[in-house]
mmCIF file as gemmi writes it, N, C-alpha and C atoms, coordinates in Angstrom:
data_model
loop_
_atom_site.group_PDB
_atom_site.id
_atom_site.type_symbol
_atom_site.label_atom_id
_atom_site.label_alt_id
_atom_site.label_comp_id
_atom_site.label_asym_id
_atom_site.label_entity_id
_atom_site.label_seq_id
_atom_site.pdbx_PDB_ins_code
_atom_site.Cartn_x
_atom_site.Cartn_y
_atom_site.Cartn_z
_atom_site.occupancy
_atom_site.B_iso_or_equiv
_atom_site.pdbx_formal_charge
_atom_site.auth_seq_id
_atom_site.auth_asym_id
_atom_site.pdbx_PDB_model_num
ATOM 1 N N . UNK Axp A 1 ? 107.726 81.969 113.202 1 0 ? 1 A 1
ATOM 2 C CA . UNK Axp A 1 ? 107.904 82.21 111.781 1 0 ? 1 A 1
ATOM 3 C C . UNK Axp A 1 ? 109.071 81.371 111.301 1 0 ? 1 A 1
ATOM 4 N N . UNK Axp A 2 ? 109.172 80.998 109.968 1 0 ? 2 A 1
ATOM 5 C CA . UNK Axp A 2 ? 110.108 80.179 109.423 1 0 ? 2 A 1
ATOM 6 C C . UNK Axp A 2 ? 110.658 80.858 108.555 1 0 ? 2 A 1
ATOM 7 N N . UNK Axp A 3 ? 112.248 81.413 108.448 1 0 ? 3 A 1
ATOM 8 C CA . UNK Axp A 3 ? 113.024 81.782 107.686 1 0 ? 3 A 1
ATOM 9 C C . UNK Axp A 3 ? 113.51 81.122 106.593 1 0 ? 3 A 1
ATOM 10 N N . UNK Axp A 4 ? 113.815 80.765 105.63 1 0 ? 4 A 1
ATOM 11 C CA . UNK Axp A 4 ? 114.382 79.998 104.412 1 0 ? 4 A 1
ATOM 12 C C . UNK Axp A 4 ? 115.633 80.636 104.277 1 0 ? 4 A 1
ATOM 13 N N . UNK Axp A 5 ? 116.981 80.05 103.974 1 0 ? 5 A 1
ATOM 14 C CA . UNK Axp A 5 ? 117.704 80.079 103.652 1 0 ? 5 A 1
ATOM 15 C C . UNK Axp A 5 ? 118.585 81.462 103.105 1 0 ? 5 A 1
ATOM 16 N N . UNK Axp A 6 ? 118.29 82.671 103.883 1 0 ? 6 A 1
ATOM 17 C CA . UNK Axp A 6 ? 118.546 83.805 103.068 1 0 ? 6 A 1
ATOM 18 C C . UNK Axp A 6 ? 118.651 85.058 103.897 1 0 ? 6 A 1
ATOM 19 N N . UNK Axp A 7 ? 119.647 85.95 103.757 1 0 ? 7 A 1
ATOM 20 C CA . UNK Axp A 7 ? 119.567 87.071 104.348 1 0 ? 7 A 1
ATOM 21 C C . UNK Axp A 7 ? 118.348 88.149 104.767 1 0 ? 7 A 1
ATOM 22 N N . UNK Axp A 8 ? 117.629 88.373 105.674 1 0 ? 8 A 1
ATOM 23 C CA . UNK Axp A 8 ? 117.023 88.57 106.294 1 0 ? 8 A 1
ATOM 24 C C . UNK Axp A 8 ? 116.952 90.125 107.127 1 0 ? 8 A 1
ATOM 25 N N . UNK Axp A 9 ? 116.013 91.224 106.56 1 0 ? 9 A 1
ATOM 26 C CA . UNK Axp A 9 ? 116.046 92.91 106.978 1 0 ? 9 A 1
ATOM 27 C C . UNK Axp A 9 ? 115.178 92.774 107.184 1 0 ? 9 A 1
ATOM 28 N N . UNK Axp A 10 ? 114.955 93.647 108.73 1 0 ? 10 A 1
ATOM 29 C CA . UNK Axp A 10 ? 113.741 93.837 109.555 1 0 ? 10 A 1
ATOM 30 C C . UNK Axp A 10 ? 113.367 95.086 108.73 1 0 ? 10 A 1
ATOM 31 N N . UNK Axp A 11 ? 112.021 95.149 108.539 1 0 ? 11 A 1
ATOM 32 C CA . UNK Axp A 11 ? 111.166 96.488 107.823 1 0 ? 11 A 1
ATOM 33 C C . UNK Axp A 11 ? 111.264 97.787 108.435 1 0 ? 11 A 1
ATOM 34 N N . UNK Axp A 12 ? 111.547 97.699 109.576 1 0 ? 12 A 1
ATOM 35 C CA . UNK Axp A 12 ? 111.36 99.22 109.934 1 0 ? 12 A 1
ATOM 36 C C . UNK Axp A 12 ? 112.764 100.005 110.519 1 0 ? 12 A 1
ATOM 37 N N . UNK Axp A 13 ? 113.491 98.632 110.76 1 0 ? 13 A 1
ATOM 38 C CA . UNK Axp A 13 ? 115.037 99.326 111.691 1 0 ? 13 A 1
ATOM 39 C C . UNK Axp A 13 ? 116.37 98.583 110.316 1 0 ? 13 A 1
ATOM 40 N N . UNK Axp A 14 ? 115.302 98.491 108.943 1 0 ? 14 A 1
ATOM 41 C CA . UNK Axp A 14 ? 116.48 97.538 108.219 1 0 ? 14 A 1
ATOM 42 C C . UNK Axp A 14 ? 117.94 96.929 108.348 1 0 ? 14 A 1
ATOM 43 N N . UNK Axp A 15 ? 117.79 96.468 109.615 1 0 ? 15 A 1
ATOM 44 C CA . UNK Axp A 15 ? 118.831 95.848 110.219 1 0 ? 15 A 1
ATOM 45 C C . UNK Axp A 15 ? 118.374 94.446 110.084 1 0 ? 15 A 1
ATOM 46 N N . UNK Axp A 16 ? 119.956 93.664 109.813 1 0 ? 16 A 1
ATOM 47 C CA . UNK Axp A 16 ? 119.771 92.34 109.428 1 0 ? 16 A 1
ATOM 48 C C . UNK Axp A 16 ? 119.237 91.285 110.547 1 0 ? 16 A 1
ATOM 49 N N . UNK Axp A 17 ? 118.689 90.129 110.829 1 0 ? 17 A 1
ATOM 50 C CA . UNK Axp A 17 ? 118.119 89.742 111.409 1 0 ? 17 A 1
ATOM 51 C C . UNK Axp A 17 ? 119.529 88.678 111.675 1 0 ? 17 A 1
ATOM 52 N N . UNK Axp A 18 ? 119.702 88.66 113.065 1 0 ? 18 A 1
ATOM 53 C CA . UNK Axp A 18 ? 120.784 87.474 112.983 1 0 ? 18 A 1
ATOM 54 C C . UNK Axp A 18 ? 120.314 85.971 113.529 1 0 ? 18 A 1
ATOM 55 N N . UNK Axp A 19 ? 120.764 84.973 113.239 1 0 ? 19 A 1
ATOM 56 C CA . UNK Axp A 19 ? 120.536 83.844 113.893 1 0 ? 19 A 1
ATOM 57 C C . UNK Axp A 19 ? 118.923 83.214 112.887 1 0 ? 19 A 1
ATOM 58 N N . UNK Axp A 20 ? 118.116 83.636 112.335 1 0 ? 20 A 1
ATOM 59 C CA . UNK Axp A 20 ? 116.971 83.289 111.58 1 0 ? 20 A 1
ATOM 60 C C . UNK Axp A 20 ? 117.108 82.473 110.41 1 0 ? 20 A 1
ATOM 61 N N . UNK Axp A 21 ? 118.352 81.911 109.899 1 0 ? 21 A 1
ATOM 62 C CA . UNK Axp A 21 ? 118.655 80.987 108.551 1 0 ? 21 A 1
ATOM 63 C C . UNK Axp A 21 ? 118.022 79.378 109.202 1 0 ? 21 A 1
ATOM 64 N N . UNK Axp A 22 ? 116.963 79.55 107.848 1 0 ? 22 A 1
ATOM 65 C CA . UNK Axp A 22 ? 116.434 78.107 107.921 1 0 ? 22 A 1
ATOM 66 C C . UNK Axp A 22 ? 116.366 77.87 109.319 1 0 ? 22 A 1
ATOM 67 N N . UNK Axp A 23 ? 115.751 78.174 110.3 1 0 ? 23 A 1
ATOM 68 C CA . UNK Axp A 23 ? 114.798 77.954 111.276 1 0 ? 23 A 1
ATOM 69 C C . UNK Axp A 23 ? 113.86 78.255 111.662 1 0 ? 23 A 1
ATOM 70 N N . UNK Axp A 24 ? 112.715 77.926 112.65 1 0 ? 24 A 1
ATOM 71 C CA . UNK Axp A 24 ? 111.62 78.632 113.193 1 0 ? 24 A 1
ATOM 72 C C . UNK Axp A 24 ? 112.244 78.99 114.597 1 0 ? 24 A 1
ATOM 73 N N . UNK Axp A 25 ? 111.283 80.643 113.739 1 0 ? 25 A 1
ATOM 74 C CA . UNK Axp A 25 ? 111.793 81.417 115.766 1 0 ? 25 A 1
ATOM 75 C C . UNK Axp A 25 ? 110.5 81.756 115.99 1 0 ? 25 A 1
ATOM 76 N N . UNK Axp A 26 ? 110.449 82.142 117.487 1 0 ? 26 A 1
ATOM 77 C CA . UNK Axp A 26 ? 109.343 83.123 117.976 1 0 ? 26 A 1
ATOM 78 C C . UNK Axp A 26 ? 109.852 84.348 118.193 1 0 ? 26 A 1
ATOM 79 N N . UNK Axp A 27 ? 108.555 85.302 116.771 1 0 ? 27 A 1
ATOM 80 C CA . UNK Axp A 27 ? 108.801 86.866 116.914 1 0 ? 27 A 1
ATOM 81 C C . UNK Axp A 27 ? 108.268 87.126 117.811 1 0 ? 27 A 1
ATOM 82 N N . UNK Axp A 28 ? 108.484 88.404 118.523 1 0 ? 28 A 1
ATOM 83 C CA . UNK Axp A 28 ? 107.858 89.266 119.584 1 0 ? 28 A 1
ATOM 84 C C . UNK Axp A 28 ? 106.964 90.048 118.699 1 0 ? 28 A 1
ATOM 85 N N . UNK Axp A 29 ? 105.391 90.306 118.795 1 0 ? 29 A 1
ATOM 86 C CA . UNK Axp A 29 ? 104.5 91.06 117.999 1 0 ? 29 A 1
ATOM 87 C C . UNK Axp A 29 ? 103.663 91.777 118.695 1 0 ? 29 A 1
ATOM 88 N N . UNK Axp A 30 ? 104.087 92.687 119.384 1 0 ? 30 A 1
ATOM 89 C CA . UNK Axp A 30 ? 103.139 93.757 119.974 1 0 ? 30 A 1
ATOM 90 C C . UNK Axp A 30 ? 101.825 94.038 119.189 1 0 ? 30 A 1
ATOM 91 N N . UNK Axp A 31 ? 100.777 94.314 119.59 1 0 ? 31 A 1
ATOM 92 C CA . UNK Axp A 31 ? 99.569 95.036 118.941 1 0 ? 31 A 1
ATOM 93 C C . UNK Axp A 31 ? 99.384 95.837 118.32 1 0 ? 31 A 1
ATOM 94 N N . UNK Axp A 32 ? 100.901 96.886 118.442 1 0 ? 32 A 1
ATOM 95 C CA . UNK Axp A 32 ? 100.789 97.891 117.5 1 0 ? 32 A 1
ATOM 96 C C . UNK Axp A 32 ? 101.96 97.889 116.521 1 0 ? 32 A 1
ATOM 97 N N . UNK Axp A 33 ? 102.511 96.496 116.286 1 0 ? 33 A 1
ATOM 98 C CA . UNK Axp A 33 ? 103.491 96.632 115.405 1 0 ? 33 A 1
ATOM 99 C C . UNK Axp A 33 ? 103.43 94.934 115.035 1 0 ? 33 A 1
ATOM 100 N N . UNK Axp A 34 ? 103.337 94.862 113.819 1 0 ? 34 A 1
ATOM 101 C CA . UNK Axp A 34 ? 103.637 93.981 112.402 1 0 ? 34 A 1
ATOM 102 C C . UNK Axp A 34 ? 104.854 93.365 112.497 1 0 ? 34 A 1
ATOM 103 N N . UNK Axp A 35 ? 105.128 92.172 112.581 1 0 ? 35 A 1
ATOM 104 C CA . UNK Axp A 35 ? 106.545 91.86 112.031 1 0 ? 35 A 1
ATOM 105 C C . UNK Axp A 35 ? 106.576 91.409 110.885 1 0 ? 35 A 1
ATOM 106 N N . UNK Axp A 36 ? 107.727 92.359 110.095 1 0 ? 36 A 1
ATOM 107 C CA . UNK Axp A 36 ? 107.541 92.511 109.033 1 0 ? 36 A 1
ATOM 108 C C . UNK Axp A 36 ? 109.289 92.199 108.541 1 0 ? 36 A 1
ATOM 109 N N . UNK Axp A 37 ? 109.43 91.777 107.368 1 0 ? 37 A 1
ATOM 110 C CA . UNK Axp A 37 ? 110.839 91.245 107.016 1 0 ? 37 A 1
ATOM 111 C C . UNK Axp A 37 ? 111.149 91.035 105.329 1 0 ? 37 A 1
ATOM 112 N N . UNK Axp A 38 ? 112.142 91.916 104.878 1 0 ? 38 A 1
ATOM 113 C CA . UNK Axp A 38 ? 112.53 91.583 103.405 1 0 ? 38 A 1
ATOM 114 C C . UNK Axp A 38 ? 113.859 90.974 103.05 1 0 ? 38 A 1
ATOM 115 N N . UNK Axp A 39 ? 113.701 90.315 102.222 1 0 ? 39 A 1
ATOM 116 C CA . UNK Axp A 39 ? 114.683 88.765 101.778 1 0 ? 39 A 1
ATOM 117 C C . UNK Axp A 39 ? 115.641 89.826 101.131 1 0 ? 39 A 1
ATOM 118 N N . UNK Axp A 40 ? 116.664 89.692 101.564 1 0 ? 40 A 1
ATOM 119 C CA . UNK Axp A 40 ? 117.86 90.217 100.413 1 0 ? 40 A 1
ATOM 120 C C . UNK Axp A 40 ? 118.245 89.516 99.349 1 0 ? 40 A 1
ATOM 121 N N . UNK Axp A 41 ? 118.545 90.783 98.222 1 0 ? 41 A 1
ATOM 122 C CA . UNK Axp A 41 ? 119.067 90.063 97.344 1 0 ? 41 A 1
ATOM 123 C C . UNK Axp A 41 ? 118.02 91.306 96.021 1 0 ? 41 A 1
ATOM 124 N N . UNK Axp A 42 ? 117.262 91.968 96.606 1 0 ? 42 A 1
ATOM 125 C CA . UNK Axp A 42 ? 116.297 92.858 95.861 1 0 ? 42 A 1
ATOM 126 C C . UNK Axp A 42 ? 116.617 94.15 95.686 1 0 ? 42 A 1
ATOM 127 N N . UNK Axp A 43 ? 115.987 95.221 95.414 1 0 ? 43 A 1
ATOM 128 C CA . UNK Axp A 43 ? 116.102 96.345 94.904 1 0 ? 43 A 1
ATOM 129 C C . UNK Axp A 43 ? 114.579 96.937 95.395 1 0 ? 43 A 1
ATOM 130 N N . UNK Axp A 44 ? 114.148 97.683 95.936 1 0 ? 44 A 1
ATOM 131 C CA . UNK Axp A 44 ? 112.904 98.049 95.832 1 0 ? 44 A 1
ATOM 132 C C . UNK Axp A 44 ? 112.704 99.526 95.521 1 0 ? 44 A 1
ATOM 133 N N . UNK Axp A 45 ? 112.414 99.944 94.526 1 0 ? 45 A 1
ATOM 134 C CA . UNK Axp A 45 ? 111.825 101.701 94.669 1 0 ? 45 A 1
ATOM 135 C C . UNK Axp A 45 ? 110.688 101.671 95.674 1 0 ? 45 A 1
ATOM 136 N N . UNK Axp A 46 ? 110.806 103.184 96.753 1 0 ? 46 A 1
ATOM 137 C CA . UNK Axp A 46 ? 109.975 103.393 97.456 1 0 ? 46 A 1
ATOM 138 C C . UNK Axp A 46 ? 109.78 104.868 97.179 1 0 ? 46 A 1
ATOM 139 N N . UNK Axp A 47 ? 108.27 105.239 97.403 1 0 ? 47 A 1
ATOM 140 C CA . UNK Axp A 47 ? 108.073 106.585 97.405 1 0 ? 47 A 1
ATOM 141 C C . UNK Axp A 47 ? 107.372 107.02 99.065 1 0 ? 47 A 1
ATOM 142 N N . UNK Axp A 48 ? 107.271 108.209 99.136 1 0 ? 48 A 1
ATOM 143 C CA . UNK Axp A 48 ? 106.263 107.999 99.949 1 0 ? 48 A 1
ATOM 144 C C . UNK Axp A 48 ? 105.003 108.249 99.608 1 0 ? 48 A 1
ATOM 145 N N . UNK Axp A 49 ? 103.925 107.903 100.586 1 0 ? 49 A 1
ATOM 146 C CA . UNK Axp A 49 ? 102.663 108.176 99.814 1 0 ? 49 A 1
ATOM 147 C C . UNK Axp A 49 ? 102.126 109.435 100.105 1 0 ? 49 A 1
ATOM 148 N N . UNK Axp A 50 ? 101.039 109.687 98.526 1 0 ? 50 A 1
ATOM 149 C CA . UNK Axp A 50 ? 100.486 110.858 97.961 1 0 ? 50 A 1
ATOM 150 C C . UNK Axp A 50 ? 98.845 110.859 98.433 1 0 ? 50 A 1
ATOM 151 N N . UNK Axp A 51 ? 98.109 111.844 98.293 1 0 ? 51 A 1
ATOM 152 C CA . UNK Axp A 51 ? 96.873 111.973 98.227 1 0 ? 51 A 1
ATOM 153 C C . UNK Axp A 51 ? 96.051 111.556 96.725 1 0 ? 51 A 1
ATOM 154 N N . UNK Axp A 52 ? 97.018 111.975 95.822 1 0 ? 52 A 1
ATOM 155 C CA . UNK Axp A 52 ? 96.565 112.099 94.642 1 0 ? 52 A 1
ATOM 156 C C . UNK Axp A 52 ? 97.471 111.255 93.584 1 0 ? 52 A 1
ATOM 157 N N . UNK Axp A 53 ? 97.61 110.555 92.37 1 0 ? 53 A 1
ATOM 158 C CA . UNK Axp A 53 ? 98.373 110.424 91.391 1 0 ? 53 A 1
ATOM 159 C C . UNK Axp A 53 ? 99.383 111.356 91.181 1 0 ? 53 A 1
ATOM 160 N N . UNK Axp A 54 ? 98.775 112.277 90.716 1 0 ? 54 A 1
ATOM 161 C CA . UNK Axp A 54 ? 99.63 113.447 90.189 1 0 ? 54 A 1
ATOM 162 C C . UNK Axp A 54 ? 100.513 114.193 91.113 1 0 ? 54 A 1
ATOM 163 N N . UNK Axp A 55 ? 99.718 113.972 92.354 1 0 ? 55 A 1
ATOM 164 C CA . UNK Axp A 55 ? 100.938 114.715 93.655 1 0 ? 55 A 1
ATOM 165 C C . UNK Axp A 55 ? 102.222 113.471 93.816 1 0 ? 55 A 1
ATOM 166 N N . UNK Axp A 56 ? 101.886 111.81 93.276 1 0 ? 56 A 1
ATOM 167 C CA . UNK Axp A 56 ? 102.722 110.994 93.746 1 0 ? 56 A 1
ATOM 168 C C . UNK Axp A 56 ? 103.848 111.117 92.641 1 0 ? 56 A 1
ATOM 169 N N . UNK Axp A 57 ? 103.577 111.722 91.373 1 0 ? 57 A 1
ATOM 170 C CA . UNK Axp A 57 ? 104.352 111.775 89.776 1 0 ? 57 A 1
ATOM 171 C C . UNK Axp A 57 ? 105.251 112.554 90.193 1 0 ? 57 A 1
ATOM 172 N N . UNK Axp A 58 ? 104.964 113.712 90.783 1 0 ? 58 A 1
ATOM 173 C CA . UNK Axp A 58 ? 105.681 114.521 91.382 1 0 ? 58 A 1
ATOM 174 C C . UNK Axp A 58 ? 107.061 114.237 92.539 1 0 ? 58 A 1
ATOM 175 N N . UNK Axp A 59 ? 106.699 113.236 93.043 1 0 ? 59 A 1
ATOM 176 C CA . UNK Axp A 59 ? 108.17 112.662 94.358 1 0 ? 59 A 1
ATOM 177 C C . UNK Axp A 59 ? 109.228 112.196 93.64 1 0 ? 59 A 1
ATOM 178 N N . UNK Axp A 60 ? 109.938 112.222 94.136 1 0 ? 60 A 1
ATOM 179 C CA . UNK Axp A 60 ? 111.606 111.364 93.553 1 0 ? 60 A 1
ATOM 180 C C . UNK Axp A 60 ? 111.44 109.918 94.257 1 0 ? 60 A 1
ATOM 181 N N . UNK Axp A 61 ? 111.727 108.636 93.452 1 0 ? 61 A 1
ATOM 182 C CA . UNK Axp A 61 ? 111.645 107.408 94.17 1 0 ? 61 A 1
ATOM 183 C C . UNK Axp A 61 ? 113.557 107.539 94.608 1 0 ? 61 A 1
ATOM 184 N N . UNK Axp A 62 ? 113.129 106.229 96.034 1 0 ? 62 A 1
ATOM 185 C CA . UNK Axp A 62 ? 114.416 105.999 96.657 1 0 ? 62 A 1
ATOM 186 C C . UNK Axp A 62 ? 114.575 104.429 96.294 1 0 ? 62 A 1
ATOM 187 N N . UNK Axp A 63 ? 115.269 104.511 96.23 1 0 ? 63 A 1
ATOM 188 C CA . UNK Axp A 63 ? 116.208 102.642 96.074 1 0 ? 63 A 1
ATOM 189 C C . UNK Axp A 63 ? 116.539 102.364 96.811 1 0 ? 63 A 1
ATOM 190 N N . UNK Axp A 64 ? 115.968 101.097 97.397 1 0 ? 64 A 1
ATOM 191 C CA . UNK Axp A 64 ? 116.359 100.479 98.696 1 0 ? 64 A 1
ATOM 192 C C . UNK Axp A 64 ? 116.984 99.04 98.189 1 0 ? 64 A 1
ATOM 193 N N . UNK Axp A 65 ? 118.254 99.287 98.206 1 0 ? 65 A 1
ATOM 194 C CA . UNK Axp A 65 ? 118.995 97.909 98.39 1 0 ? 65 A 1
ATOM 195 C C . UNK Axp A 65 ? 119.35 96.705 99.247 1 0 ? 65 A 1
ATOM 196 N N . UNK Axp A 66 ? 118.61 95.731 99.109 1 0 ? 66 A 1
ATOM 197 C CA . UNK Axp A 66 ? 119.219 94.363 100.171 1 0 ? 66 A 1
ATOM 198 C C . UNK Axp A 66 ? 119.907 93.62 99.661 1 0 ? 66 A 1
ATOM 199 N N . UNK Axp A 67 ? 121.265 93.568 100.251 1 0 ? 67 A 1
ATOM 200 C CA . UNK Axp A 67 ? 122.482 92.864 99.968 1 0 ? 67 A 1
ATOM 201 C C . UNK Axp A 67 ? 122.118 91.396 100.32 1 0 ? 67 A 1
ATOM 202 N N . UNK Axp A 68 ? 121.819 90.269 99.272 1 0 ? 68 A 1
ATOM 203 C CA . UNK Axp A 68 ? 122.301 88.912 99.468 1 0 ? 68 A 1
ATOM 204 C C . UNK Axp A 68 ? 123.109 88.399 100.049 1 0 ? 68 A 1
ATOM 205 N N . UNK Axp A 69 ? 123.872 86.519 100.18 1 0 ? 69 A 1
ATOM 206 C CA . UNK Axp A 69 ? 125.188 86.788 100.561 1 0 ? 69 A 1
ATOM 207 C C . UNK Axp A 69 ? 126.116 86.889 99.891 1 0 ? 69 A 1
ATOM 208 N N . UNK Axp A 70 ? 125.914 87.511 98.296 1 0 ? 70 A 1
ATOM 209 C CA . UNK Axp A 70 ? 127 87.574 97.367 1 0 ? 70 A 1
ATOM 210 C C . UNK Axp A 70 ? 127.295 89.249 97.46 1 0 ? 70 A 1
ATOM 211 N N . UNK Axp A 71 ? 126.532 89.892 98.455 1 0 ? 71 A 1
ATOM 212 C CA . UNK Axp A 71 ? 126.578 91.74 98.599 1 0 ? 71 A 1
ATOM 213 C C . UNK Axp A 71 ? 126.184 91.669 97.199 1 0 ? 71 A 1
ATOM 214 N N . UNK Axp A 72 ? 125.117 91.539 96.615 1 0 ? 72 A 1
ATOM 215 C CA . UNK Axp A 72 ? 124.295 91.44 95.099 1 0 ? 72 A 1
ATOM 216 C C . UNK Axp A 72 ? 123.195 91.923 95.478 1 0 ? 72 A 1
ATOM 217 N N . UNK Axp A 73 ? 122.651 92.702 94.502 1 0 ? 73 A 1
ATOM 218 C CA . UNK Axp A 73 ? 120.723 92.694 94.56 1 0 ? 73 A 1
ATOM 219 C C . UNK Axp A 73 ? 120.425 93.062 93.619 1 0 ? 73 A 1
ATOM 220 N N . UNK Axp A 74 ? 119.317 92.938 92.585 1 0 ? 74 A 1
ATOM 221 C CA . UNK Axp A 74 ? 118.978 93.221 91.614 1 0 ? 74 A 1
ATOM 222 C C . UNK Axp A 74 ? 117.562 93.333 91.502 1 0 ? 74 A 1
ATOM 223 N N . UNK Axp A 75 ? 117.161 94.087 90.698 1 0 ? 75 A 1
ATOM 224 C CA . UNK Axp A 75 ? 115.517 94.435 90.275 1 0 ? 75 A 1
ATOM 225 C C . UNK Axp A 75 ? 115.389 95.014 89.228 1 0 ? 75 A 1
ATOM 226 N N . UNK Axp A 76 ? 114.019 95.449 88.949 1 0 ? 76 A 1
ATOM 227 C CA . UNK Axp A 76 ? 113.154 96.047 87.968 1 0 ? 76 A 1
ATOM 228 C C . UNK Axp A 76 ? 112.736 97.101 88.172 1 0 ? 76 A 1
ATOM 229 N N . UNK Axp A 77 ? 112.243 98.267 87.035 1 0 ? 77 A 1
ATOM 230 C CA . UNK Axp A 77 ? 111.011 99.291 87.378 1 0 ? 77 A 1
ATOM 231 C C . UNK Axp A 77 ? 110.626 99.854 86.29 1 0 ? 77 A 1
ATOM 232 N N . UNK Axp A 78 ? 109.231 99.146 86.379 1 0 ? 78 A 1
ATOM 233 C CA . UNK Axp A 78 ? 108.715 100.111 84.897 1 0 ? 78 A 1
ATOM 234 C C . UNK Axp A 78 ? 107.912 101.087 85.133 1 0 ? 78 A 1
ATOM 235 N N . UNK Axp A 79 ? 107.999 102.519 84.642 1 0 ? 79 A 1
ATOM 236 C CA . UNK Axp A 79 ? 107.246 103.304 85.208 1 0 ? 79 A 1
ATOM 237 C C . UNK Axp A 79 ? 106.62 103.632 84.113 1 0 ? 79 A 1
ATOM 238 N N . UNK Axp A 80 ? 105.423 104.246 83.937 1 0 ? 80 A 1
ATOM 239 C CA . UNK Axp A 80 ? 104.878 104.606 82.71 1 0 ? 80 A 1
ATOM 240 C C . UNK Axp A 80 ? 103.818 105.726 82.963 1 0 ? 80 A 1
């Protein structure tokens, strides 16, 4: 995989990825697990998931912050 220039959180242990700026590495990808990775510098609301709409209206969203290298992140959310 090829990293670009940017702080780097593994999806499931959101721990920063070290050594991955602007290079290609080889991930380790077991069969039962995805490598999966979010760019800092974002904001994401997460819920967990519902059966229904109306059971999901019902959850409180969480804010998941990834610190850039300015410790910055910013986003959006329109809910309606």
């Amino acid at each position: 995989a090829y990293f670009p220039d940017a702080r780097w959180y593994d999806v499931y242990s959101l721990a920063e990825q070290q050594g991955v700026r602007t290079r290609s590495v080889t991930l380790a990808a077991p069969l039962d697990t995805i490598p999966l990775f979010y760019r800092g510098g974002a904001v994401l609301p997460l819920q967990p998931p519902r059966y229904s709409i109306a059971d999901s209206r019902r959850q409180p969203f969480t804010l998941l912050a990834l610190l850039d290298d300015q410790f910055a992140a910013s986003g959006l959310l329109y809910v309606d």
